Amino acid sequence: MREDYIRTEQLAVGYGSQVLIRQIELHVKRGQIVTLIGPNGSGKSTILKSIIRHIRPLGGAVCLDGRSMKDMTEREIGRRMSILMTDRVRPEAMTCREVAAAGRYPHTGRFGILSREDRKKVDEALAMVQASDLADQEFARVSDGQKQRVLLARAICQEPEAIVLDEPTSFLDIRHKLELLEILKELVQKRRVAVLLSLHELDLAQKISDYVVCVNRGAVERCGTPEEIFTPDYMERLYGIEARRFNGAFCSAELEPAAGKPEVFVIGGNGSGIPVYRRLQRQGIPFAAGVLHENDGEYPVARALAARVIAERPFEPISREAFEEASRILQTCSQVICCLTEFGTMNEKNRQLARMGEEQNRRRSRTEEENRT
Amino acid sequence: MAAGNRDSRSRYLLSFGLLLALFVLLFLWNLNSGTVQLTPGEIAKILFTEGGDRTARPIVWEIRLPRILAAAILGGALAVSGFLLQTFFANPIASPFVLGISSGAKLTVALAMIVLLERGLTISSAGMVLAAFAGSMISMGFVLLISGRVRQMSMLVVCGVMIGYICSAITDFLVTFAEDSDIVSLHNWSLGSFSGTSWEQVKLSAAIVFACLVLTLFMAKPMGAYRLGEVYAQNMGVNLHRFRAALILVSSVLSACVTAFAGPVSFVGIAVPHLAKRLFGTSSPLVLIPGCFLGGSVFCLFCDRIARTAFSPAELSISSVTAVFGAPVVILIMAGRRKQAA
């Protein structure tokens, strides 16, 4: 069995003398990515800051490479663990290469003069984060995404065996978020680095983590693999989201649905209904959706946004009961929208619903015209 | 962390060359200026041989040369002290003068002078430095206390200026109640001037300043890491407590030394590090520490020459001249930062 590279034993963290979280037991092995998630203010950063010794742990110990960090010198720690933080760094008159080269600190001599080999490692690290072309530009002038990449290069050329990152993706756009995490994954796979990070983006956490640690209300509430953690039930509880709003497969949550008696009936399926559901939600119109199979990709979205969903069990043809219920609700709606152009064996009854809807829409528009004239 | 590529290295060499040339030029210019006009030939004769004009010889050796050396050494010390404080507070307008550290030193030196003079004793150079050091550490203590509470850099500077005013007010108060005879020397000194520096003072200040300079060079590596902020610096292996203490101590000794011998001198500590950064095109401490020192020497030699000769025979205080040339630089820094923030 592999050794834990970063390990906390009964760690208590907080500010001043006030303990925020107690009894933290984290284990990160080399070649593993462990992610802390949890609501704002739950203490993810406090835990990470205590591990990197930015704030003093209020109890327990942090072990690095099998030794308590209390017994290690700054240099010994610097050679084993590097960091990447959210806070923006604003150094004056430093090129990106200089910023990255700062990572060689624990490996250089008294005056910090870089050897040829040090310089090679800096260039390699810059190449790894695809920032070679930025090397001679002034750090203060490159974009946030580029800055974060250069700072990651700094962390890489420190040649650590563990990297701790505090919400490294916070200011980045989606492409830069993905790129940063891909580089991280590469580090883990090629150099067997132990990675401990905190993330706000649950979808990213779900994709990158080997192990997820949930911090909530002053405690490490739950740990597990992404499959165990990112269930709708638990996520809704962890973040205090209303039931059914969270989609476990994509780790995303829908906005609050319009409540009330359905005014529109949407016949969807196979993802075709999602844009309509979202439009109706935006316009604040309560709607019903059906008949949807429970294994249809759009089912979770419909469940989150529709005032009423008529569902059928997976892989079963639409039952008579479901059809009847749907047609009853359909008749009370003032508009029917059918998003499907094709029907198959399993949702054959939706074709019938669609026809009923068409008829109903036509009748309604005729009465409206008559009323006008 | 001295940067690597060839372009920047040749820029450093050029910049050092320029500063050295300016230094030599100003050195000679200062040597040659004053009420007694001397030709370069005569000066060379006085400096390198035993001969030369009988009246000119003591003027050069006992008045001009110590004064020039004092301006060069203490000017350099001020610039380096400012650079250290700017690193410490991550604040581009931190300097011993702005943070009230010079004024604190001024207060204790004035106090020591008055107390000793009243007993008919004169204060030795070392005593002056010690008194100044005590004062600058007291001011520094207050500044640190405040900086722990306020995170904003502008507030820190405002507090520093206030400390400076309080110290100056107390100093004025002391001067008012001092014996008449004391006031003359005290008054001159409290305005700031390199005049009347003795060889003994030059030697002592050279010893202190160069020792500090060597210590500072040994701190260049952590200072370089500190540019990325304390979190990163600590992660790279900087012992923050030890580093901060060393930074504060060395910068206080430097500014105390300057205040003891020349009185409070304004703006050198801010303007020179900033100009040096521009000139060298880097913030690498290994380059900037000697760069600031040389730049401070050049700046003070220039300002001292103006102070002596602009309204000759009347002499200006050195601070008025450094303010005229230094204050615009500070304004430029502030304006530049606004632009960056926008």
XYZ file of C-alpha atoms in Angstrom:
715
model
C 0.000 0.000 0.000
C 1.200 3.474 -0.862
C 2.174 5.969 1.805
C 0.222 9.151 2.400
C 2.307 12.097 1.238
C 0.243 14.790 2.921
C -1.467 13.673 6.078
C -3.201 15.626 8.802
C -3.660 14.166 12.246
C -6.414 15.585 14.409
C -5.753 18.955 12.804
C -7.674 21.890 14.245
C -7.737 25.115 12.272
C -9.040 28.642 12.771
C -8.038 32.243 13.220
C -6.514 33.646 16.367
C -7.505 31.281 19.119
C -10.950 30.552 17.730
C -11.138 27.042 16.356
C -13.195 26.835 13.185
C -12.806 23.179 12.283
C -11.507 20.315 14.416
C -10.386 16.772 13.900
C -9.415 17.046 10.288
C -7.941 13.849 8.919
C -6.799 14.323 5.348
C -4.761 11.832 3.373
C -3.232 12.555 -0.003
C -1.066 9.985 -1.711
C 1.350 10.699 -4.514
C -0.366 10.505 -7.855
C -3.688 11.405 -6.306
C -5.898 14.479 -6.514
C -7.942 15.302 -3.438
C -10.419 18.151 -3.662
C -12.049 20.130 -0.878
C -15.530 21.387 -1.641
C -18.105 23.137 0.479
C -20.091 26.335 0.755
C -18.496 29.767 1.001
C -17.015 30.403 4.405
C -17.035 26.735 5.332
C -13.297 26.843 5.952
C -11.728 25.188 2.906
C -9.168 27.972 2.598
C -8.521 27.957 6.309
C -7.638 24.270 6.146
C -5.329 24.770 3.175
C -3.694 27.841 4.705
C -3.010 25.878 7.865
C -1.463 23.056 5.887
C 0.873 25.408 4.033
C 1.637 27.114 7.367
C 0.322 30.499 6.342
C -1.760 30.405 9.493
C -0.793 28.466 12.576
C -2.626 25.182 13.135
C -4.525 25.292 16.421
C -3.994 21.661 17.222
C -2.923 18.352 15.790
C -0.217 17.959 13.178
C 0.419 18.110 9.471
C 2.784 15.489 8.124
C 4.607 15.761 4.873
C 6.415 12.785 3.460
C 5.928 10.949 6.753
C 7.389 13.678 8.962
C 5.664 16.321 11.019
C 6.109 19.704 9.362
C 6.926 21.219 12.739
C 10.234 19.367 12.682
C 11.157 20.387 9.151
C 13.104 23.452 8.023
C 11.588 25.958 5.614
C 13.884 24.716 2.911
C 12.979 21.067 3.430
C 9.315 21.938 3.141
C 9.928 24.190 0.145
C 11.538 21.335 -1.712
C 8.593 19.044 -1.111
C 5.505 21.191 -1.346
C 4.569 24.126 -3.518
C 1.438 26.210 -3.711
C -0.884 28.150 -5.975
C -3.326 30.591 -4.432
C -6.357 32.563 -5.581
C -5.039 35.935 -4.463
C -3.708 38.026 -7.270
C -0.012 38.663 -7.102
C 1.226 42.063 -8.193
C 4.982 42.095 -8.343
C 6.608 45.177 -9.754
C 8.872 45.002 -12.786
C 9.109 41.217 -12.977
C 8.949 39.237 -16.175
C 6.936 36.042 -16.323
C 10.187 34.118 -16.448
C 11.390 35.769 -13.246
C 8.128 34.904 -11.528
C 8.401 31.295 -12.610
C 12.104 31.193 -11.728
C 11.260 32.236 -8.170
C 10.215 28.625 -7.741
C 13.854 27.548 -7.884
C 14.366 29.263 -4.518
C 14.802 26.166 -2.343
C 17.283 24.734 -4.840
C 19.620 27.713 -5.337
C 22.498 29.013 -3.265
C 22.801 31.919 -0.866
C 22.289 34.642 -3.443
C 19.706 32.777 -5.464
C 21.688 32.930 -8.678
C 20.318 30.506 -11.247
C 22.590 27.869 -12.732
C 22.256 26.703 -16.314
C 20.317 23.701 -15.102
C 17.969 25.889 -13.044
C 17.263 27.973 -16.113
C 16.553 24.872 -18.139
C 14.043 23.714 -15.557
C 12.334 27.093 -15.584
C 12.008 26.949 -19.355
C 10.659 23.412 -19.159
C 8.069 24.422 -16.602
C 7.009 27.377 -18.746
C 6.736 25.080 -21.745
C 4.646 22.635 -19.763
C 2.042 25.308 -19.006
C 2.314 26.638 -22.559
C 3.654 29.977 -21.409
C 7.009 29.938 -23.195
C 5.983 32.839 -25.382
C 5.097 34.892 -22.322
C 8.493 34.418 -20.697
C 9.896 37.866 -21.413
C 6.659 39.788 -20.976
C 6.036 41.748 -17.833
C 3.977 39.700 -15.390
C 1.760 42.621 -14.367
C 0.578 43.008 -17.957
C -0.551 39.522 -18.886
C -4.129 38.300 -18.402
C -5.410 36.559 -15.283
C -5.412 33.221 -17.057
C -1.827 33.679 -18.155
C -0.804 34.830 -14.694
C -2.235 31.729 -13.113
C -0.394 29.575 -15.663
C 2.886 31.322 -14.950
C 2.340 30.869 -11.216
C 1.682 27.213 -11.867
C 4.974 27.072 -13.756
C 6.540 28.581 -10.659
C 5.033 25.823 -8.562
C 6.234 23.205 -11.056
C 9.851 24.296 -11.253
C 10.017 24.175 -7.491
C 10.011 20.425 -8.260
C 7.607 19.562 -5.492
C 6.217 16.198 -4.606
C 3.011 17.826 -3.434
C 1.091 20.873 -4.645
C -1.565 22.662 -2.627
C -3.904 24.917 -4.590
C -6.527 27.222 -3.109
C -9.305 27.768 -5.644
C -6.825 28.056 -8.477
C -9.495 28.465 -11.133
C -11.531 31.239 -9.563
C -10.745 34.112 -11.924
C -10.340 32.054 -15.063
C -12.602 31.577 -18.025
C -13.765 28.092 -18.910
C -10.945 27.346 -21.331
C -8.279 28.422 -18.882
C -9.966 26.470 -16.102
C -9.804 23.321 -18.194
C -6.232 23.941 -19.278
C -5.068 24.485 -15.724
C -6.676 21.290 -14.521
C -5.310 19.340 -17.471
C -1.796 20.435 -16.602
C -2.449 19.386 -13.042
C -3.608 15.988 -14.216
C -0.485 15.658 -16.320
C 1.685 16.460 -13.302
C -0.087 13.837 -11.301
C 0.274 11.205 -13.969
C 3.826 11.939 -15.113
C 5.529 13.103 -11.949
C 3.292 11.401 -9.430
C 2.679 14.616 -7.537
C 0.241 14.614 -4.638
C -2.356 17.316 -5.248
C -4.607 18.866 -2.630
C -6.889 21.637 -3.816
C -10.105 23.456 -3.141
C -12.600 24.172 -5.881
C -15.887 25.979 -6.171
C -16.734 24.511 -9.543
C -18.391 21.226 -8.690
C -18.433 20.033 -12.285
C -14.648 20.396 -12.419
C -14.220 18.789 -9.027
C -16.267 15.856 -10.219
C -14.082 15.394 -13.266
C -10.623 15.820 -11.784
C -10.779 14.442 -8.256
C -9.797 10.986 -7.147
C -11.208 11.798 -3.791
C -13.533 14.545 -2.549
C -13.657 16.024 0.929
C -16.729 18.035 1.897
C -16.317 20.799 4.439
C -19.469 22.140 6.004
C -20.599 23.812 9.236
C -17.275 23.547 11.012
C -16.512 19.964 10.167
C -15.311 17.632 7.491
C -18.758 16.316 6.806
C -18.126 13.606 4.308
C -15.327 12.113 2.190
C -15.500 9.814 -0.743
C -15.060 9.244 -4.429
C -16.835 11.681 -6.777
C -19.482 9.013 -7.436
C -20.258 8.826 -3.746
C -20.260 12.558 -3.155
C -21.942 14.173 -6.136
C -25.382 12.744 -5.602
C -28.263 15.197 -5.931
C -29.461 14.478 -2.417
C -26.154 15.177 -0.752
C -25.227 18.184 -2.873
C -28.597 19.781 -2.197
C -28.035 19.276 1.496
C -24.403 20.441 1.463
C -25.148 23.669 -0.351
C -28.691 24.156 0.934
C -30.288 24.005 -2.494
C -33.961 23.110 -2.826
C -34.702 19.531 -3.706
C -34.499 18.303 -7.314
C -32.600 21.342 -8.560
C -29.218 19.603 -8.710
C -28.197 17.452 -11.637
C -25.798 14.792 -10.448
C -24.560 13.690 -13.851
C -23.328 17.135 -14.879
C -22.920 18.646 -11.431
C -24.963 21.653 -12.297
C -27.995 23.207 -10.672
C -31.016 24.827 -12.256
C -32.514 28.167 -11.259
C -35.698 28.363 -9.247
C -38.688 27.062 -11.260
C -41.909 29.022 -11.787
C -44.511 27.567 -9.436
C -48.226 27.250 -9.962
C -50.737 25.551 -12.212
C -49.085 24.523 -15.495
C -49.945 26.935 -18.320
C -47.903 25.257 -21.033
C -47.495 21.581 -21.825
C -44.143 20.571 -23.313
C -43.707 17.291 -25.110
C -39.973 16.677 -25.149
C -37.468 13.893 -25.067
C -33.882 13.151 -25.910
C -32.729 16.622 -24.864
C -34.971 18.466 -27.311
C -37.066 20.011 -24.550
C -34.252 21.552 -22.482
C -34.097 24.914 -24.320
C -37.873 25.255 -24.025
C -37.853 24.446 -20.308
C -35.186 27.053 -19.748
C -37.035 29.673 -21.799
C -40.257 29.099 -19.867
C -38.349 29.270 -16.575
C -36.835 32.618 -17.652
C -40.246 33.965 -18.577
C -41.676 32.728 -15.291
C -44.324 30.528 -16.907
C -45.207 27.348 -14.996
C -45.332 24.328 -17.277
C -45.805 20.579 -17.377
C -43.515 18.176 -19.209
C -44.297 14.707 -20.442
C -44.245 11.972 -21.104
C -40.549 11.572 -20.332
C -38.625 8.415 -19.648
C -36.767 8.536 -16.381
C -33.549 7.647 -18.179
C -33.926 10.434 -20.697
C -31.077 12.973 -20.543
C -33.465 15.834 -20.108
C -35.444 14.231 -17.316
C -33.387 15.860 -14.498
C -33.798 19.286 -16.094
C -37.545 18.788 -16.488
C -37.754 17.630 -12.892
C -35.903 20.725 -11.731
C -37.865 23.242 -13.789
C -41.348 21.868 -14.535
C -44.265 22.385 -12.201
C -45.333 18.894 -13.156
C -43.523 15.993 -14.860
C -45.290 12.928 -16.183
C -42.696 10.189 -16.245
C -42.378 6.641 -17.412
C -40.039 3.938 -16.164
C -36.821 3.442 -18.148
C -36.986 1.446 -21.375
C -40.727 0.847 -21.092
C -43.287 1.951 -23.679
C -45.462 4.767 -22.373
C -48.167 3.215 -20.269
C -51.841 3.912 -20.582
C -51.934 5.541 -17.128
C -49.136 7.941 -17.916
C -50.737 8.841 -21.223
C -54.076 9.505 -19.627
C -52.585 11.644 -16.933
C -50.631 13.605 -19.494
C -53.641 14.190 -21.702
C -55.670 15.347 -18.720
C -53.093 17.952 -17.801
C -52.581 18.870 -21.445
C -56.224 19.800 -21.738
C -55.929 22.303 -18.872
C -52.966 24.084 -20.517
C -53.397 27.112 -22.736
C -50.534 26.107 -25.036
C -48.877 22.879 -26.077
C -45.331 22.803 -27.419
C -44.013 19.673 -29.091
C -40.266 19.582 -29.472
C -40.154 16.207 -31.159
C -40.195 15.572 -34.894
C -39.738 11.822 -34.667
C -41.375 9.214 -32.464
C -40.423 5.607 -31.820
C -41.820 2.487 -30.258
C -41.208 3.603 -26.694
C -42.770 7.031 -26.954
C -45.388 6.268 -29.587
C -48.059 7.682 -27.296
C -46.338 11.064 -27.354
C -47.280 11.260 -31.051
C -50.883 11.058 -29.992
C -50.327 13.709 -27.340
C -48.702 15.933 -29.949
C -51.694 15.588 -32.251
C -54.065 16.407 -29.421
C -51.967 19.411 -28.612
C -51.966 20.645 -32.204
C -55.711 20.366 -32.343
C -56.049 22.190 -29.049
C -53.689 24.993 -30.098
C -55.666 25.463 -33.328
C -58.992 25.581 -31.523
C -57.674 28.089 -29.066
C -56.266 30.432 -31.667
C -59.569 30.294 -33.552
C -61.561 31.306 -30.466
C -59.102 34.069 -29.800
C -59.564 35.413 -33.320
C -63.326 35.280 -32.960
C -63.134 37.101 -29.677
C -61.142 39.827 -31.338
C -63.584 40.310 -34.197
C 17.147 35.615 -9.041
C 19.265 37.980 -11.057
C 17.526 37.664 -14.355
C 18.979 35.531 -16.998
C 18.882 36.768 -20.507
C 21.623 38.650 -22.233
C 19.602 41.799 -22.960
C 18.857 42.467 -19.341
C 22.403 41.719 -18.285
C 23.850 44.252 -20.692
C 21.238 46.736 -19.493
C 22.417 46.235 -15.922
C 26.025 46.777 -16.960
C 25.130 49.902 -18.902
C 23.101 51.277 -16.018
C 25.872 50.640 -13.522
C 28.315 52.237 -15.955
C 26.105 55.289 -16.265
C 25.716 55.651 -12.499
C 29.444 55.227 -11.936
C 30.228 57.848 -14.551
C 27.736 60.236 -12.972
C 29.233 59.498 -9.574
C 32.750 60.342 -10.703
C 31.546 63.439 -12.502
C 29.563 64.733 -9.544
C 32.390 63.854 -7.191
C 34.771 66.046 -9.156
C 32.186 68.750 -9.664
C 31.509 68.922 -5.944
C 35.201 68.936 -5.178
C 35.622 71.844 -7.501
C 32.741 73.981 -6.294
C 32.653 76.492 -3.522
C 33.750 79.983 -2.776
C 37.394 79.089 -3.368
C 37.773 78.292 -7.039
C 40.328 75.631 -7.877
C 41.465 74.253 -11.202
C 41.281 70.475 -11.765
C 45.072 70.424 -11.892
C 45.346 71.981 -8.467
C 42.829 69.569 -7.031
C 44.709 66.609 -8.452
C 47.889 67.999 -6.940
C 46.243 68.394 -3.537
C 44.697 64.934 -3.632
C 47.587 62.887 -4.913
C 50.670 64.746 -3.749
C 51.824 66.408 -0.591
C 51.963 69.776 -2.326
C 49.376 72.248 -3.459
C 48.120 75.574 -2.308
C 48.462 76.103 1.435
C 44.997 77.532 1.977
C 43.302 75.292 -0.576
C 44.686 72.067 0.856
C 42.740 72.064 4.136
C 39.626 73.247 2.289
C 39.740 70.206 0.057
C 40.867 67.695 2.671
C 39.038 68.858 5.752
C 35.860 70.396 4.359
C 34.996 69.303 0.858
C 36.156 65.701 0.807
C 34.471 64.566 4.061
C 31.300 66.336 3.025
C 31.286 64.666 -0.378
C 31.947 61.252 1.115
C 29.224 61.783 3.702
C 26.750 62.742 1.000
C 27.715 59.699 -1.048
C 27.620 57.182 1.797
C 24.573 58.516 3.592
C 22.669 59.116 0.363
C 23.268 55.520 -0.609
C 22.230 54.373 2.847
C 18.953 56.286 2.627
C 18.099 54.817 -0.738
C 18.822 51.262 0.422
C 16.869 51.834 3.633
C 13.919 53.028 1.578
C 14.185 50.024 -0.701
C 14.139 47.669 2.283
C 11.081 49.349 3.760
C 9.274 49.268 0.423
C 9.954 45.571 0.229
C 8.782 45.047 3.780
C 5.521 46.947 3.474
C 4.973 46.064 -0.199
C 4.364 49.769 -0.542
C 6.155 51.893 -3.153
C 6.129 55.081 -1.103
C 7.372 53.641 2.161
C 10.595 55.271 3.286
C 12.215 56.228 6.583
C 11.043 59.806 6.160
C 7.439 59.088 5.173
C 6.952 56.505 7.904
C 8.200 58.885 10.582
C 11.281 56.830 11.362
C 13.668 59.676 10.561
C 11.646 62.031 12.743
C 11.753 59.550 15.590
C 15.516 59.418 15.287
C 15.658 63.193 15.115
C 13.700 63.467 18.346
C 15.940 61.173 20.341
C 19.109 62.728 18.959
C 17.853 66.207 19.869
C 16.947 64.951 23.309
C 20.364 63.360 23.804
C 22.142 66.490 22.571
C 20.226 68.821 24.865
C 20.580 66.623 27.912
C 24.303 66.199 27.379
C 24.973 69.803 26.408
C 23.258 71.033 29.542
C 25.761 69.047 31.553
C 28.545 70.582 29.489
C 29.270 67.379 27.632
C 29.421 66.942 23.891
C 27.915 63.949 22.259
C 30.174 61.554 20.379
C 29.367 60.303 16.880
C 28.692 56.815 18.155
C 26.425 58.262 20.820
C 24.478 60.142 18.162
C 24.031 56.968 16.158
C 22.874 55.047 19.212
C 20.385 57.750 20.143
C 19.126 57.874 16.563
C 18.796 54.110 16.452
C 16.743 54.111 19.635
C 14.468 56.752 18.156
C 14.025 55.029 14.835
C 13.233 51.733 16.539
C 10.576 53.436 18.677
C 8.978 55.001 15.603
C 9.281 51.742 13.740
C 7.536 49.997 16.625
C 4.585 52.346 16.308
C 4.473 51.928 12.543
C 4.501 48.129 12.894
C 1.771 48.300 15.508
C -0.364 50.346 13.153
C 0.448 48.276 10.091
C -0.844 45.208 11.905
C -4.214 46.928 12.172
C -4.547 48.751 8.884
C -4.144 46.818 5.693
C -4.454 49.782 3.375
C -1.176 51.188 2.174
C -2.429 54.779 2.089
C -3.507 54.582 5.721
C -0.104 53.304 6.712
C 1.536 56.273 5.034
C -0.895 58.710 6.652
C -0.107 57.201 10.062
C 3.606 57.428 9.348
C 3.316 61.090 8.420
C 1.378 61.722 11.634
C 4.071 60.022 13.713
C 6.567 62.212 11.914
C 4.619 65.361 12.807
C 4.292 64.374 16.446
C 8.025 63.719 16.709
C 8.859 66.975 14.965
C 6.519 68.894 17.230
C 8.168 67.444 20.328
C 11.587 68.195 18.867
C 10.573 71.817 18.229
C 9.269 72.015 21.745
C 12.593 70.771 23.120
C 14.548 73.159 20.924
C 12.484 76.104 22.132
C 13.356 75.389 25.718
C 16.987 74.558 25.121
C 19.840 76.930 25.919
C 20.552 79.497 23.227
C 23.987 78.211 22.447
C 22.705 74.731 21.784
C 20.081 75.879 19.393
C 22.410 76.943 16.631
C 23.938 73.554 16.101
C 20.700 71.769 16.830
C 18.736 73.929 14.454
C 21.167 73.441 11.600
C 21.272 69.759 12.168
C 17.510 69.315 12.481
C 17.007 70.843 9.046
C 19.330 68.318 7.514
C 22.725 69.032 6.040
C 25.936 67.282 5.091
C 28.017 70.295 6.047
C 30.522 70.137 8.842
C 31.019 66.407 8.609
C 34.272 65.295 10.212
C 36.535 62.474 9.066
C 35.655 60.613 12.221
C 31.991 60.746 11.282
C 32.758 59.663 7.743
C 34.692 56.670 8.986
C 32.015 55.632 11.435
C 29.196 56.021 8.945
C 31.186 54.167 6.285
C 31.737 51.267 8.690
C 28.068 51.084 9.662
C 26.669 51.603 6.187
C 28.940 49.146 4.414
C 28.329 46.495 7.050
C 24.592 46.975 6.545
C 25.032 46.883 2.795
C 26.740 43.492 3.000
C 23.954 42.207 5.249
C 21.406 43.543 2.781
C 23.081 41.731 -0.082
C 22.753 38.526 1.897
C 19.042 39.226 2.157
C 18.685 39.704 -1.591
C 17.436 36.172 -2.143
C 14.529 36.240 0.331
C 13.742 39.792 -0.770
C 13.416 38.502 -4.304
C 10.996 35.817 -3.161
C 9.101 38.332 -1.046
C 8.138 40.216 -4.206
C 5.491 37.558 -4.795
C 3.969 38.179 -1.378
C 4.534 36.527 1.952
C 2.481 33.402 1.254
C 4.603 32.430 -1.716
C 7.808 33.569 -0.034
C 7.124 31.340 2.941
C 6.296 28.437 0.686
C 9.600 28.775 -1.143
C 11.466 28.492 2.115
C 11.773 32.000 3.535
C 11.718 32.073 7.317
C 9.316 35.002 7.531
C 9.923 35.954 11.157
C 13.670 36.034 10.844
C 13.559 37.760 7.478
C 11.173 40.500 8.611
C 13.124 41.158 11.768
C 16.375 41.439 9.809
C 14.779 43.770 7.272
C 13.439 46.101 9.967
C 16.665 46.076 11.914
C 18.936 46.827 8.985
C 16.735 49.552 7.551
C 16.450 51.188 10.967
C 20.205 51.135 11.489
C 20.721 52.685 8.066
C 18.228 55.485 8.548
C 19.435 56.060 12.113
C 22.967 56.461 10.820
C 21.844 59.012 8.264
C 19.739 60.956 10.741
C 22.536 61.011 13.290
C 24.997 62.600 10.901
C 22.923 64.574 8.446
C 19.567 65.059 10.108
C 16.343 64.019 8.451
C 16.644 63.917 4.673
C 13.434 63.542 2.729
C 12.414 61.767 -0.460
C 15.726 60.069 -1.287
C 14.356 56.828 0.123
C 11.344 56.854 -2.186
C 12.615 58.508 -5.313
C 15.874 56.667 -5.768
C 14.599 53.050 -5.562
C 11.836 53.971 -7.975
C 14.184 55.626 -10.450
C 16.615 52.728 -10.100
C 13.850 50.242 -10.956
C 13.113 52.248 -14.077
C 16.754 52.555 -15.029
C 17.631 48.902 -14.504
C 14.277 47.654 -15.750
C 14.013 45.070 -13.000
C 13.009 44.711 -9.380
C 15.609 42.036 -8.713
C 17.146 42.911 -5.324
C 20.569 41.572 -6.217
C 20.768 44.239 -8.903
C 18.792 46.942 -7.151
C 20.598 46.951 -3.802
C 23.890 48.124 -5.288
C 21.911 50.095 -7.860
C 19.991 51.953 -5.153
C 23.129 52.615 -3.192
C 24.946 54.090 -6.155
C 21.826 55.955 -7.242
C 21.368 57.396 -3.755
C 24.984 58.560 -3.737
C 24.593 60.235 -7.091
C 21.283 61.828 -6.116
C 22.647 63.227 -2.855
C 25.881 64.453 -4.398
C 23.824 66.322 -6.948
C 21.413 67.730 -4.371
C 24.207 68.692 -2.008
C 25.964 70.568 -4.760
C 22.722 72.492 -5.419
C 22.220 73.072 -1.704
C 25.688 74.586 -1.418
C 25.790 76.703 -4.518
C 22.282 77.610 -5.672
C 21.997 80.635 -3.369
C 25.637 80.887 -2.387
C 26.872 82.061 0.058
C 23.644 81.106 1.814
C 23.229 77.357 2.087
C 19.973 75.461 1.653
C 19.040 72.514 3.808
C 19.589 69.277 1.958
C 15.980 68.255 2.491
C 14.628 71.236 0.601
C 16.670 70.269 -2.423
C 15.922 66.547 -2.267
C 12.238 67.432 -1.908
C 12.295 69.572 -5.037
C 13.729 66.717 -7.087
C 12.199 63.808 -5.190
C 8.605 64.877 -4.649
C 7.715 64.945 -8.372
C 8.909 61.355 -8.593
C 6.538 60.369 -5.794
C 3.681 62.106 -7.568
C 4.575 60.220 -10.727
C 4.537 56.922 -8.843
C 1.075 57.607 -7.470
C -0.226 58.717 -10.860
C 1.293 55.654 -12.489
C -0.377 53.337 -9.999
C -3.770 54.937 -10.594
C -3.376 54.306 -14.280
C -2.488 50.689 -13.689
C -5.449 50.187 -11.415
C -7.876 51.700 -13.923
